[in-house]
Each structure stands twice: as structure tokens, then as C-alpha cells.
CSV table of C-alpha atoms in Angstrom, one decimal:
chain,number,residue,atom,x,y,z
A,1,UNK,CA,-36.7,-205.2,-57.0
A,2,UNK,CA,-38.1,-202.0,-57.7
A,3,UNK,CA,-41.0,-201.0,-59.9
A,4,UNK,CA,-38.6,-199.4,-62.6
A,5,UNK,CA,-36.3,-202.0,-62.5
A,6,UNK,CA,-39.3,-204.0,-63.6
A,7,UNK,CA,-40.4,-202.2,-65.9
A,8,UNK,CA,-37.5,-201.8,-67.6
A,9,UNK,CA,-36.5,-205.7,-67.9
A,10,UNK,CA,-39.7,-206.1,-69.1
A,11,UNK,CA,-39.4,-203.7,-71.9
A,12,UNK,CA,-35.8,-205.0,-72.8
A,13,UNK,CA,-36.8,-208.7,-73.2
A,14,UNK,CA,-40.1,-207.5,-75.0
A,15,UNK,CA,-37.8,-205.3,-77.1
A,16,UNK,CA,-35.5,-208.4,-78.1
A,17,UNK,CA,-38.1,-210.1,-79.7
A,18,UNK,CA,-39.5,-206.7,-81.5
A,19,UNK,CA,-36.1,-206.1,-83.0
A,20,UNK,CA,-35.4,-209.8,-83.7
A,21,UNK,CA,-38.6,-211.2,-85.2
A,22,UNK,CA,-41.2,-208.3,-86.3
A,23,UNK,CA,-39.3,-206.9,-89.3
A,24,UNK,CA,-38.9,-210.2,-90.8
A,25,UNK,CA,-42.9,-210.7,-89.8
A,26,UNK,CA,-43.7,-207.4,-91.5
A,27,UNK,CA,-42.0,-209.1,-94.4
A,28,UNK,CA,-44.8,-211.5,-94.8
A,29,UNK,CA,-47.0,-208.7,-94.2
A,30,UNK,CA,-47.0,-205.4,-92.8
A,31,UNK,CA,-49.8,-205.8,-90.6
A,32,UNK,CA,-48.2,-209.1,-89.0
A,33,UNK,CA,-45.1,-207.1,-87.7
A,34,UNK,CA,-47.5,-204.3,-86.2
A,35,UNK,CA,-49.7,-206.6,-84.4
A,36,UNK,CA,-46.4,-208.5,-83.1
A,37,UNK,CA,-45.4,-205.1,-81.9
A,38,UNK,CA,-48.5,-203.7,-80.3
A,39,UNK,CA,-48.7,-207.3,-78.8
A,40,UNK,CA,-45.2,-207.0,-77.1
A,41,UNK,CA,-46.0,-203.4,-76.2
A,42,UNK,CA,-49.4,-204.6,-74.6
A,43,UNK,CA,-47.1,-207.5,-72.9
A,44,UNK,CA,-44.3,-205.1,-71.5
A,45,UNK,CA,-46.8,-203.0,-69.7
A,46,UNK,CA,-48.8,-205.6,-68.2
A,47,UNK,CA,-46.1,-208.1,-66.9
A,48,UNK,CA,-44.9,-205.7,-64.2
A,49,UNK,CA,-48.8,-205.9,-62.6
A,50,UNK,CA,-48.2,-209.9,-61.8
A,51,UNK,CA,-45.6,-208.3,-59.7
A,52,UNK,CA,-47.4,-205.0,-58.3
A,53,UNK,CA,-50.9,-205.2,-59.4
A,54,UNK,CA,-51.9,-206.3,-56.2
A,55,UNK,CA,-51.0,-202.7,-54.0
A,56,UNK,CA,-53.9,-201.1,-56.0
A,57,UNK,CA,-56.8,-200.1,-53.6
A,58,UNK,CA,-59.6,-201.5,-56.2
A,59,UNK,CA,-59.8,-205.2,-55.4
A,60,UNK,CA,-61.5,-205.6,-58.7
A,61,UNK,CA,-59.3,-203.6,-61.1
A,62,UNK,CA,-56.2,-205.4,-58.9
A,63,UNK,CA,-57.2,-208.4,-59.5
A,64,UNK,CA,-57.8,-207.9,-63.3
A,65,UNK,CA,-54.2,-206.3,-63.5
A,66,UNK,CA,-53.0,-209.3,-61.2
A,67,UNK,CA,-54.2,-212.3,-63.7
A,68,UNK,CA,-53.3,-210.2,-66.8
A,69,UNK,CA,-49.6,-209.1,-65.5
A,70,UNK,CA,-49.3,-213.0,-64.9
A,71,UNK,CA,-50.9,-214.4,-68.3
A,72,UNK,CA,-47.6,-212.1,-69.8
A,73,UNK,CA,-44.9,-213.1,-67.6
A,74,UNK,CA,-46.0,-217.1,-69.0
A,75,UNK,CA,-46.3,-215.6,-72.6
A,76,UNK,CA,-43.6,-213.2,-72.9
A,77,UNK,CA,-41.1,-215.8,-71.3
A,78,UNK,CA,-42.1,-218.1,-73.9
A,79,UNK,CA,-41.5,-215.8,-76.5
A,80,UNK,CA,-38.1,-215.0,-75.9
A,81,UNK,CA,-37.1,-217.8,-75.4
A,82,UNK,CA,-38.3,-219.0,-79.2
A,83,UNK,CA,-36.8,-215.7,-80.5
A,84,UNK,CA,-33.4,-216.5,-78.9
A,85,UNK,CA,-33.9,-219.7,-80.2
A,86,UNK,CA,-34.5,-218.9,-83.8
A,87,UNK,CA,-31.8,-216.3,-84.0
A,88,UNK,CA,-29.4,-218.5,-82.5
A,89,UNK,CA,-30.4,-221.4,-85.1
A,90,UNK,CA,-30.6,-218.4,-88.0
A,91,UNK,CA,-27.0,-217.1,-86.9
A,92,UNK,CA,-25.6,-220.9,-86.7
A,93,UNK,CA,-27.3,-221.7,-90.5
A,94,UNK,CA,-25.2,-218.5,-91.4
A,95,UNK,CA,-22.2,-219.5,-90.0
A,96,UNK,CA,-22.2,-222.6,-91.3
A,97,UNK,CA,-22.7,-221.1,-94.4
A,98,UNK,CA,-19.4,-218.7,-94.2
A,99,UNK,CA,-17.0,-221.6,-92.8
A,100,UNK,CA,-18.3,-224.6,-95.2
A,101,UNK,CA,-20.2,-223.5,-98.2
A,102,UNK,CA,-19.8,-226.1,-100.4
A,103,UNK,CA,-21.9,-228.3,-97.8
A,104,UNK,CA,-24.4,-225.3,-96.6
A,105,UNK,CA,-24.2,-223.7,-100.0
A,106,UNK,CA,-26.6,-220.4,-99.6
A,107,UNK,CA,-27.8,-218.1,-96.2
A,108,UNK,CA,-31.0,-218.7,-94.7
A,109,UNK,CA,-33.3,-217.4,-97.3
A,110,UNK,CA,-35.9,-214.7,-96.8
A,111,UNK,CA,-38.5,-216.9,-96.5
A,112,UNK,CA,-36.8,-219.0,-93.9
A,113,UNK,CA,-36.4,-216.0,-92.1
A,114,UNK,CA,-40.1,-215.2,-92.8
A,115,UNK,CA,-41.7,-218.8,-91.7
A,116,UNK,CA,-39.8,-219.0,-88.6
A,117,UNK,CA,-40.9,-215.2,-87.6
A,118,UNK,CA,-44.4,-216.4,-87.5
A,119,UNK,CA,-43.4,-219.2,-85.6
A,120,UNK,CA,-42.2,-217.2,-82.6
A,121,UNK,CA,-45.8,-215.8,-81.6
A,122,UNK,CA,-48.0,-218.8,-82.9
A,123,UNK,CA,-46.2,-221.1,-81.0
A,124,UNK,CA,-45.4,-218.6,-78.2
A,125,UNK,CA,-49.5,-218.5,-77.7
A,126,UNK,CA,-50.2,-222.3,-78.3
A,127,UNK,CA,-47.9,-222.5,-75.7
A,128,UNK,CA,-49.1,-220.3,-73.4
A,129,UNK,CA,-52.9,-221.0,-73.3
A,130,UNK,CA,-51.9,-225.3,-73.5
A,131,UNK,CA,-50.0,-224.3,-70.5
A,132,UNK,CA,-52.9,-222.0,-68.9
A,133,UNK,CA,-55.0,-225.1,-69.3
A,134,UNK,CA,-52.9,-227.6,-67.3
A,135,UNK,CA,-52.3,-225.1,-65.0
A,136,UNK,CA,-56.1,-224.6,-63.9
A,137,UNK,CA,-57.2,-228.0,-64.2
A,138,UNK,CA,-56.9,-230.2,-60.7
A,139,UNK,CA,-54.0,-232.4,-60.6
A,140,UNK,CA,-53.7,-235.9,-61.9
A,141,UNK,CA,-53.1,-238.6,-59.4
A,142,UNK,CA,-49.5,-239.9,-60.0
A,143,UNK,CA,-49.4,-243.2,-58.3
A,144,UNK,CA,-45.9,-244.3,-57.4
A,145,UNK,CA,-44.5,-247.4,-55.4
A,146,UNK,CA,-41.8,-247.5,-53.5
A,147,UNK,CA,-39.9,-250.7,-52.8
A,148,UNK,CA,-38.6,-250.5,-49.0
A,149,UNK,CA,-35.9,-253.8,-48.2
A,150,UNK,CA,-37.7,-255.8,-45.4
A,151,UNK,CA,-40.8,-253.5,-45.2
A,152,UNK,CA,-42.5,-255.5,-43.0
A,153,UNK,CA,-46.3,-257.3,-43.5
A,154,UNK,CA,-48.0,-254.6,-42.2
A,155,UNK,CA,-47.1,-251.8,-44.2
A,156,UNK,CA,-47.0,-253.6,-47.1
A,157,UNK,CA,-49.2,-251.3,-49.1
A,158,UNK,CA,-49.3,-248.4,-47.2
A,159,UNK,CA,-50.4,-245.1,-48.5
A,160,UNK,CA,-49.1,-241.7,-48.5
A,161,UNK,CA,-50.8,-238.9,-50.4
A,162,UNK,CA,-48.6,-236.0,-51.0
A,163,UNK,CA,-49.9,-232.4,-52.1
A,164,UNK,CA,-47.3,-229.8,-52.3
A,165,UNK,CA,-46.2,-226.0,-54.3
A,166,UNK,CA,-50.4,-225.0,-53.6
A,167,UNK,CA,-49.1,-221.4,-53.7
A,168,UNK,CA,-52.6,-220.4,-53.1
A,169,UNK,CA,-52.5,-216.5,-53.7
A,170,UNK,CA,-53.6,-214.2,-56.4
A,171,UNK,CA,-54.3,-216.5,-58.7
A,172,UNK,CA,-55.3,-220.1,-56.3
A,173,UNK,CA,-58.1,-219.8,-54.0
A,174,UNK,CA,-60.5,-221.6,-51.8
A,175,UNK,CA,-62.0,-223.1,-54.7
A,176,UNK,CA,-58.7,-224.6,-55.8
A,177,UNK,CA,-57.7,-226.1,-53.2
A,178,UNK,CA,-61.2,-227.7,-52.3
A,179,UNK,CA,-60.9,-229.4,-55.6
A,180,UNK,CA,-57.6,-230.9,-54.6
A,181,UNK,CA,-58.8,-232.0,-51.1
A,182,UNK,CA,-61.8,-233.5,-52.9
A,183,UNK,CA,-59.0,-235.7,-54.6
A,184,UNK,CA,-57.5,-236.6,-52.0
A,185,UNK,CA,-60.1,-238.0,-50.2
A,186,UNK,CA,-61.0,-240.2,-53.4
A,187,UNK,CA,-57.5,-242.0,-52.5
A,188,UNK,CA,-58.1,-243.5,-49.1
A,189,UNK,CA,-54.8,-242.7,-47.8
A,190,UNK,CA,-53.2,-243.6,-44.4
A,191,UNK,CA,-51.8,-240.3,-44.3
A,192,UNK,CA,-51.6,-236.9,-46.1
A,193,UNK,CA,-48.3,-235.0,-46.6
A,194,UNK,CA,-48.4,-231.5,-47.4
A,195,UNK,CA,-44.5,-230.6,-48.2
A,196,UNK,CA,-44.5,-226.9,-47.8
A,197,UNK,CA,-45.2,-223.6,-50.2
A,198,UNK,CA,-48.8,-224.2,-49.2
A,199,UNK,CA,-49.2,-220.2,-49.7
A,200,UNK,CA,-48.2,-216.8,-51.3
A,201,UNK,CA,-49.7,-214.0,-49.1
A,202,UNK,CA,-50.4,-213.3,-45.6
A,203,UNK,CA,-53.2,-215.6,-42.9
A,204,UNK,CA,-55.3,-212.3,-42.8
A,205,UNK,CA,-55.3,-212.4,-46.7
A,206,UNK,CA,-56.0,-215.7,-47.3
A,207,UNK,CA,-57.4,-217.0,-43.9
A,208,UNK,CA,-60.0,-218.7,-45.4
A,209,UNK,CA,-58.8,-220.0,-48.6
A,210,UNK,CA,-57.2,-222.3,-46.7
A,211,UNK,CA,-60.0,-223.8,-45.0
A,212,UNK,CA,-60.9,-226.7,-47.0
A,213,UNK,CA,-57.8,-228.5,-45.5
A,214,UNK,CA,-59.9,-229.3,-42.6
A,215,UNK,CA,-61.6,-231.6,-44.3
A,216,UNK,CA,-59.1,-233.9,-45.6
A,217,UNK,CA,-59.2,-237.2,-44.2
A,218,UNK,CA,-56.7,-240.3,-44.0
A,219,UNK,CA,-55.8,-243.1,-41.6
A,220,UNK,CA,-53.3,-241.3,-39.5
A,221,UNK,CA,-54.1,-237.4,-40.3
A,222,UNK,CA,-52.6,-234.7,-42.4
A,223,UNK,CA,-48.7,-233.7,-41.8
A,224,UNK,CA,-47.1,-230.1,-43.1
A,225,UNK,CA,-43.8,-229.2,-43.5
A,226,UNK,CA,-43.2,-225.3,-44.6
A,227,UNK,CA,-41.5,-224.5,-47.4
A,228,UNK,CA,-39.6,-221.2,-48.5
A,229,UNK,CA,-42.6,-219.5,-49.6
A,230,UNK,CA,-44.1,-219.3,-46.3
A,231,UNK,CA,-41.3,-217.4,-44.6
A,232,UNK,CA,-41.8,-214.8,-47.3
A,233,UNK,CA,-45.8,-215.2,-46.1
A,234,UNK,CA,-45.6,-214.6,-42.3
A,235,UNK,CA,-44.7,-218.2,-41.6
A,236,UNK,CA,-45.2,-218.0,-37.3
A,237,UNK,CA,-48.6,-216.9,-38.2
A,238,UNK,CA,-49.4,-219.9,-40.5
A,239,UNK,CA,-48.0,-222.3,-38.8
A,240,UNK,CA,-50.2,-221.5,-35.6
A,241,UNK,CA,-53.5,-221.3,-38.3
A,242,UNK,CA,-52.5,-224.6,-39.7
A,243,UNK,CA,-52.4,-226.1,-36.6
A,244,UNK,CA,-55.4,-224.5,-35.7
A,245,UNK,CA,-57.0,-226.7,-38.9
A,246,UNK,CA,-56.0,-230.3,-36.8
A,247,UNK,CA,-53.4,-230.5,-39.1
A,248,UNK,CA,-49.5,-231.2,-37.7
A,249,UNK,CA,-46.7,-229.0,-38.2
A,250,UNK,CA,-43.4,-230.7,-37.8
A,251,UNK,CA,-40.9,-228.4,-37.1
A,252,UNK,CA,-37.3,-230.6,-36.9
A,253,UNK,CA,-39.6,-233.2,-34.9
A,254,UNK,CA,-41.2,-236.8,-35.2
A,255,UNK,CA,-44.5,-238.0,-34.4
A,256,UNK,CA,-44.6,-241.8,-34.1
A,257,UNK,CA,-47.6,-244.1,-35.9
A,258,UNK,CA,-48.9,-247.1,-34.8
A,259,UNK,CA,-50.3,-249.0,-37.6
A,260,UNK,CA,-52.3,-252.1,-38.5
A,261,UNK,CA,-53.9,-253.5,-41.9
A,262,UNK,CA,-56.8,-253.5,-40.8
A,263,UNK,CA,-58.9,-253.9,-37.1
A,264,UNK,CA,-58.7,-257.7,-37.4
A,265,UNK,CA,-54.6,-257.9,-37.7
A,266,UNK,CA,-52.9,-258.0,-34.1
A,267,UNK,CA,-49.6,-257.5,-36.0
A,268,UNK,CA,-48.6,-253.4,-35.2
A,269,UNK,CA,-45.5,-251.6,-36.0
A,270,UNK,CA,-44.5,-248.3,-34.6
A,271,UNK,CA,-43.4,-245.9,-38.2
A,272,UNK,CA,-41.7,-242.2,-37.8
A,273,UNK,CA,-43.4,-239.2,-39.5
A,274,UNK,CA,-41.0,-236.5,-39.2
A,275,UNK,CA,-40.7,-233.1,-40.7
A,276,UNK,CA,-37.8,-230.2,-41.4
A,277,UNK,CA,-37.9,-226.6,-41.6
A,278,UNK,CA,-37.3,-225.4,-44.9
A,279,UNK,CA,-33.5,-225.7,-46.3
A,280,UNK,CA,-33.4,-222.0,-46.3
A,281,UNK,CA,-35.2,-221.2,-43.4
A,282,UNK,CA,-32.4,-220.1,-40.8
A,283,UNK,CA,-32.4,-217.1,-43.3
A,284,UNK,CA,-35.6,-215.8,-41.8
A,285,UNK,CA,-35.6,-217.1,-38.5
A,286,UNK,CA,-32.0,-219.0,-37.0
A,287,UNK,CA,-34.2,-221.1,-34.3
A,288,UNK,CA,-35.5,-222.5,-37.6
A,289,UNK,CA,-32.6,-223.9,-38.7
A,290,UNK,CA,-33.9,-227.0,-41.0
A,291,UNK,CA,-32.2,-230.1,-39.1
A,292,UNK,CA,-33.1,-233.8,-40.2
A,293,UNK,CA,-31.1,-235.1,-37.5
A,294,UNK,CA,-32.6,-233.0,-34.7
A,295,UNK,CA,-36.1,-234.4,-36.5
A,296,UNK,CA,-35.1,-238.1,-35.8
A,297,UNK,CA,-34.0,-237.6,-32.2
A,298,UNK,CA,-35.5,-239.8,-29.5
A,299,UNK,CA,-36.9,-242.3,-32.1
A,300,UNK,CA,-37.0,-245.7,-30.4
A,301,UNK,CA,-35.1,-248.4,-31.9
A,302,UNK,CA,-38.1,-250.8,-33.0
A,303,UNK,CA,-39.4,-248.4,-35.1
A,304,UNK,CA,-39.4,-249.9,-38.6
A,305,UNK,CA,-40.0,-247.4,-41.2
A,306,UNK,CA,-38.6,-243.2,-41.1
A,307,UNK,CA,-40.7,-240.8,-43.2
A,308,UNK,CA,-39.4,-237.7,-43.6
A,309,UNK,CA,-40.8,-234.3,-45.0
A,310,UNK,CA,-38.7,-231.6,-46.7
A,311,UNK,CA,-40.0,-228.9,-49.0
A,312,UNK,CA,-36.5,-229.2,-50.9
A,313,UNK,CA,-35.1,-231.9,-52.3
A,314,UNK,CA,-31.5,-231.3,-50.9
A,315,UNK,CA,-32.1,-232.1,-48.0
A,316,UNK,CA,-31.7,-235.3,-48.6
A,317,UNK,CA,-27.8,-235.8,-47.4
A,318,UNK,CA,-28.7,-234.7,-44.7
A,319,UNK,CA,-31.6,-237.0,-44.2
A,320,UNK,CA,-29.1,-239.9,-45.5
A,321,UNK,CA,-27.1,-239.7,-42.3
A,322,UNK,CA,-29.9,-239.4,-40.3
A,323,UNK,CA,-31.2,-242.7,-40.9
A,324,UNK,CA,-34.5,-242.1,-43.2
A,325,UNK,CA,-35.8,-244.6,-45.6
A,326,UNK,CA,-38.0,-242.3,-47.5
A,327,UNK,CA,-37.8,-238.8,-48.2
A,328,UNK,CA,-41.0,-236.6,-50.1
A,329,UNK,CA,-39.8,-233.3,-51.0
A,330,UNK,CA,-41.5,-230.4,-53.8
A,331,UNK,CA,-39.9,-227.3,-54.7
A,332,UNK,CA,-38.5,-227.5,-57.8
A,333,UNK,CA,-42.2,-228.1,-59.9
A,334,UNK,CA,-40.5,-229.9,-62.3
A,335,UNK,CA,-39.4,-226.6,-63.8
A,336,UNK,CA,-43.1,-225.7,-64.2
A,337,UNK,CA,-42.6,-224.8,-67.7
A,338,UNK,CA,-40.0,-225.3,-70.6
A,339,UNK,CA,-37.1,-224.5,-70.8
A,340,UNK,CA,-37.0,-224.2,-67.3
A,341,UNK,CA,-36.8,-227.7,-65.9
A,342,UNK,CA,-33.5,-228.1,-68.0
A,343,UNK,CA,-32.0,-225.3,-65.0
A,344,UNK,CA,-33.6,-227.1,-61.9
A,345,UNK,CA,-30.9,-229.3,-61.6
A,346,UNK,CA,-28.2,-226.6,-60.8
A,347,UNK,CA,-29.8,-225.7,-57.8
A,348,UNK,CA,-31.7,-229.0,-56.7
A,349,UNK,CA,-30.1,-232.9,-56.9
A,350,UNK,CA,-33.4,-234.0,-58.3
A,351,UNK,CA,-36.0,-232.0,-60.5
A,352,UNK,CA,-39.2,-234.8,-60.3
A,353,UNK,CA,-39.8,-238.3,-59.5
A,354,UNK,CA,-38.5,-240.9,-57.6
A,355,UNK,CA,-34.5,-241.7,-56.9
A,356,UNK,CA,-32.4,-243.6,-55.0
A,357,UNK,CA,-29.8,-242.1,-52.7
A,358,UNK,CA,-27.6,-245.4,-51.2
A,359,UNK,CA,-30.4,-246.6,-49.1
A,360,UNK,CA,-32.6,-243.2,-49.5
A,361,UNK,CA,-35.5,-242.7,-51.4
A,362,UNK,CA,-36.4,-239.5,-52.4
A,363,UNK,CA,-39.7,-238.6,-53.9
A,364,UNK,CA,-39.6,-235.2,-55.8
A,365,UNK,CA,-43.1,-233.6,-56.4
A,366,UNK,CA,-43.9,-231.5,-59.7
A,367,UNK,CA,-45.9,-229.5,-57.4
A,368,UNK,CA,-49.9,-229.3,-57.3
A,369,UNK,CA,-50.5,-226.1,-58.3
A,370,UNK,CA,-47.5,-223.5,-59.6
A,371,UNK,CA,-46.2,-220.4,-59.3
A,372,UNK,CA,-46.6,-217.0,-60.8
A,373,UNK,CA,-47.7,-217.4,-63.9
A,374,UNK,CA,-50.5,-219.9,-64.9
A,375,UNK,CA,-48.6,-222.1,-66.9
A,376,UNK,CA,-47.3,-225.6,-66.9
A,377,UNK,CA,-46.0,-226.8,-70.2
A,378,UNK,CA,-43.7,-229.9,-69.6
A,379,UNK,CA,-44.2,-230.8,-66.5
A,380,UNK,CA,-47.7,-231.6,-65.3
A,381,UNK,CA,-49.3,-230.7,-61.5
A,382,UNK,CA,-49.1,-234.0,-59.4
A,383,UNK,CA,-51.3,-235.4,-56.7
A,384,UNK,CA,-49.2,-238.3,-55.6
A,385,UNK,CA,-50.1,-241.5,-54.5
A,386,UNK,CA,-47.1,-243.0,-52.9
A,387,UNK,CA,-47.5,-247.1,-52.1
A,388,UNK,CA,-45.0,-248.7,-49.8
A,389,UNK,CA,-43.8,-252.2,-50.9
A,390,UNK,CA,-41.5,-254.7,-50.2
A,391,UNK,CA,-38.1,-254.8,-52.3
């Protein structure tokens, strides 16, 4: 998209609420409707900069544009949504007026119109700072089990921790991510799944950002599967710098685990970890071509329990027919904030949470970080703690 094009959404869904909501604000008084105005001015001129603010030479000054251009996008997608809202309410209240008027029997009065004007930008910023705040804090643990028919002894209790939708970039760095691997470790889990959107920028930008990843720890190591966000990011080159961390890439392949309960058990059982490329990752690459059945090829019969990793959720008829018993997907980030996670489910089968498939479970992560603009209102960051048990 170019930067006009930009610009000039911005200015039009800026403009919406101006002509919608500030003269009946300036009603209450004038000063009210001329802040709300130089507000949405201030608004329309920064939110292109989430977009662009980072091709300015000044690291400094393009970072300041970067977080402020980002803040807007959260706050100025808020408030037209409430605008939209309220005029949609105040034009139904008026037409219910005109078609029944003996049961609605006067318009929505001025000061209707007045106390919902305010609403728009009190709630739009409530909104938008509650959200900043989720956003920036480290992700709760969301422990989840999963009941798995004749899960044998041995992996009864089995852990999986599961990070995914980082997006380290302009706005997530090292620091971030060190306080989610931090978490992690807390957990003592048998192994660490990492299901893709790790990153929004290139290895030479954010090379070492990454770097706390090396010191996760878990039984059996930590697994990655890329999402759609790397193939945007230069996703050959992170995939040989992830690798580079110890940590294993699947790419349509399997890597088998023998597990125990503990040292003293002799009972072992052999479990599949396997991984897909991104849904939509034959876009960018065809030898990448996301293939759950390629992933599961060569698995030997006695293996008892099939993991499988895939950054979107709809993969999972695929993985159905493949044989899997678990899916753990991300992607959708519960919507990140409302009203969005109303619209994830036209593009994805699942928007969060755990859900049965005939005889596949598929885990869908709210994501541990989020994307563009710091905000999550609705639909809280996850660091999940997934517990095999028997059904």
C-alpha cells in the first residue's frame, strides 16, 4: 500500500468520527468538540508512521514515530468503531421512532446525543491504554489438559509449553522475549513449542533480540514451526539463525521422542513431534508447500502419541487425515482486540482454545505477544501449559 493511500484512509476514518461525534461534543461544550478534533487530527497524522516510521534514517526519532503511529492505529480503531456504534444505535432509536411512535414516543434527545458523544473518546482511551497494559505485561500461564483415549502410563502428564505470535519488531525486543523465556522455564516442561510468527523484521535487524531463546530449557528441547510473518521477514535466513540457537525447525518433517517419567521407570514410548510450513507458505516459496501428511511420513507404527505444529489453525483437516492426535496452532490472537475476534472465525475454524475435531485436538493460541498496535482488549496474551491426560 502506498504512503498516500495511507494517509488518506487514515484521514477518512479519523474524519467519520469528527463529523459524527464532535458537533454533538461541542454541544456540551465548545472546547470538548475542539480537543476531539485536534485529537483526531493528531491521530490521522501519526497512524501512517506505525506503518512507515521506521524508513526514517534517525533511529531515535524512528522509533518515537514507530510507537506513536502504533499507540493510534489501537486508539483510532477503537474509536470508530464506538462512533459507528453510536450512530448506528442513534439512527435505529430514530427509526424506531418514525415506524412505532406510540411505543418509542420522542427522537433521541439532545442530551442523548450529547452523553453518548463523550462516550466515544472516554471509552475509546480507557480502552486503549487497558489494552496497552495487557499488551506489555508478560503473558499469563494458561494451563490446559488434554484428554488423549488410551494415552498410555507414561505420558500421562506430559508437558508441552507453547509460545507463539512473539512478533518481536518495533515494538518487542530482547527484553520481551527474555521475560517470556524466564516463564517458561518456571514450568518445567518436557518440551517447548514455538508455533510460528516468532518475528516482524529481518535476522540482520533483530539478530539479537532473538537470542534469549537459547536459553530455554525442557525435557526434550525447543521445536518451531514458521508462521506467515516470517516469509514476509526473510524466512530462509531465520530458519538457518534459529537452528543456529539449538532449537529445531520442522519443515513438513517428524522428529521422534523417547520418553520416560522419570530415570527409575523402564516403561518408554516412542512420541512424534512434527511440524508444517505455514498454510500460506507455497505463496513465497512452492518447495514450502505446508504438507501434514509429508510431516508424518516414515513414522513407525508403535509410536503412540502424534504432535503436530501448525502456525494456523486450518490446518487441521489436513492433519485429521494424517493421523494426529494433537494439533497446537496461533495465528489468529484471539482477535487481539474487540471487535475483532468476532471476524476471526471467517478466515480460521477456531479463534482460541481448545476443540475437538472427530479424534483431533486442536489447541488454538491467543498469541504471546501481538501485532501492530500495543493493544489487547478481550483476548489476553497466553503462555500455555498444555498437560496430556488420559480420557
Amino acid at each position: 500500500m502506498s504512503v498516500d493511500s495511507l494517509f488518506l484512509i487514515s484521514f477518512l476514518l479519523h474524519a467519520f468520527v469528527g463529523w459524527t461525534v464532535a458537533p454533538d461534543l461541542a454541544a456540551v461544550h465548545p472546547l470538548l468538540g475542539m480537543a476531539l478534533l485536534m485529537l483526531l487530527l493528531l491521530s490521522a497524522l501519526l497512524l501512517p508512521m506505525g506503518f512507515i516510521g521506521q524508513r526514517i534514517a534517525r533511529p531515535i526519532l524512528s522509533n518515537v514515530l514507530t510507537w506513536l503511529g502504533l499507540l493510534c492505529m489501537g486508539l483510532g480503531s477503537s474509536l470508530f468503531v464506538l462512533a459507528l456504534l453510536r450512530e448506528v444505535a442513534l439512527l435505529t432509536a430514530q427509526g424506531f421512532h418514525r415506524l412505532w411512535p406510540s411505543v418509542v414516543p420522542v427522537t433521541p434527545s439532545t442530551s442523548l446525543r450529547a452523553d453518548t458523544a463523550l462516550m466515544v473518546p472516554v471509552l475509546g482511551l480507557l480502552v486503549t491504554l487497558w489494552g496497552f497494559f495487557n499488551a506489555r505485561r508478560t503473558a499469563e500461564v494458561m494451563k490446559v489438559d488434554v484428554p488423549i483415549a488410551n494415552l498410555p502410563a507414561a505420558l500421562q502428564g506430559f508437558l508441552i509449553a507453547q509460545i507463539s505470535d512473539i512478533h518481536l519488531g518495533p515494538t518487542i525486543k530482547g527484553p520481551y522475549l527474555q521475560r517470556i523465556v524466564a516463564r517458561v522455564n518456571s514450568l518445567d516442561a518436557d518440551l517447548v513449542a514455538i508455533t510460528g510468527d516468532l518475528v516482524d523484521g529481518s535476522v540482520a535487524e533483530l539478530g539479537r533480540d532473538v537470542l534469549p531463546l537459547v536459553n530455554l530449557t525442557s525435557t526434550h528441547g525447543s521445536f518451531f514451526v514458521t508462521g506467515n510473518h516470517e516469509y514476509y521477514s526473510g524466512a530462509h535466513d531465520w530458519i538457518d539463525a534459529l537452528r543456529g540457537l539449538g532449537i529445531s525447525v520442522l519443515m513438513n518433517e517428524h522428529v521422534l521422542i523417547h520418553h520416560q517419567c522419570d530415570t527409575q521407570d523402564l516403561e518408554q514410548v516412542l512420541m512424534v513431534v512434527a511440524g508444517v510450513t505455514d498454510f500460506n507458505a507455497d505463496h513465497f516459496d512452492n518447495s514450502h508447500r505446508s504438507d501434514p501428511a509429508l510431516a508424518m511420513a516414515g513414522v513407525p507404527d508403535n509410536t503412540v502419541f502424534k504432535l503436530l505444529l501448525a502456525h494456523q489453525p486450518r490446518s487441521a483437516n489436513a492433519a485429521l487425515q494424517a493421523g494426529f492426535d494433537l494439533q497446537l496452532s496461533g495465528h489468529t490472537h484471539g482477535g487481539q482486540f474487540w471487535p475483532w475476534n468476532h471476524f476471526v472465525k471467517f478466515q480460521q475454524p477456531f479463534t482460541a482454545g481448545l476443540h475437538r475435531l472427530q479424534s483431533l485436538w486442536v489447541y488454538t493460541s491467543r498469541g504471546t505477544g501481538y501485532w501492530g498496535p500495543p493493544k489487547r482488549f478481550g483476548a489476553p496474551s497466553e503462555i500455555t501449559l498444555l498437560r496430556l491426560v488420559r480420557a
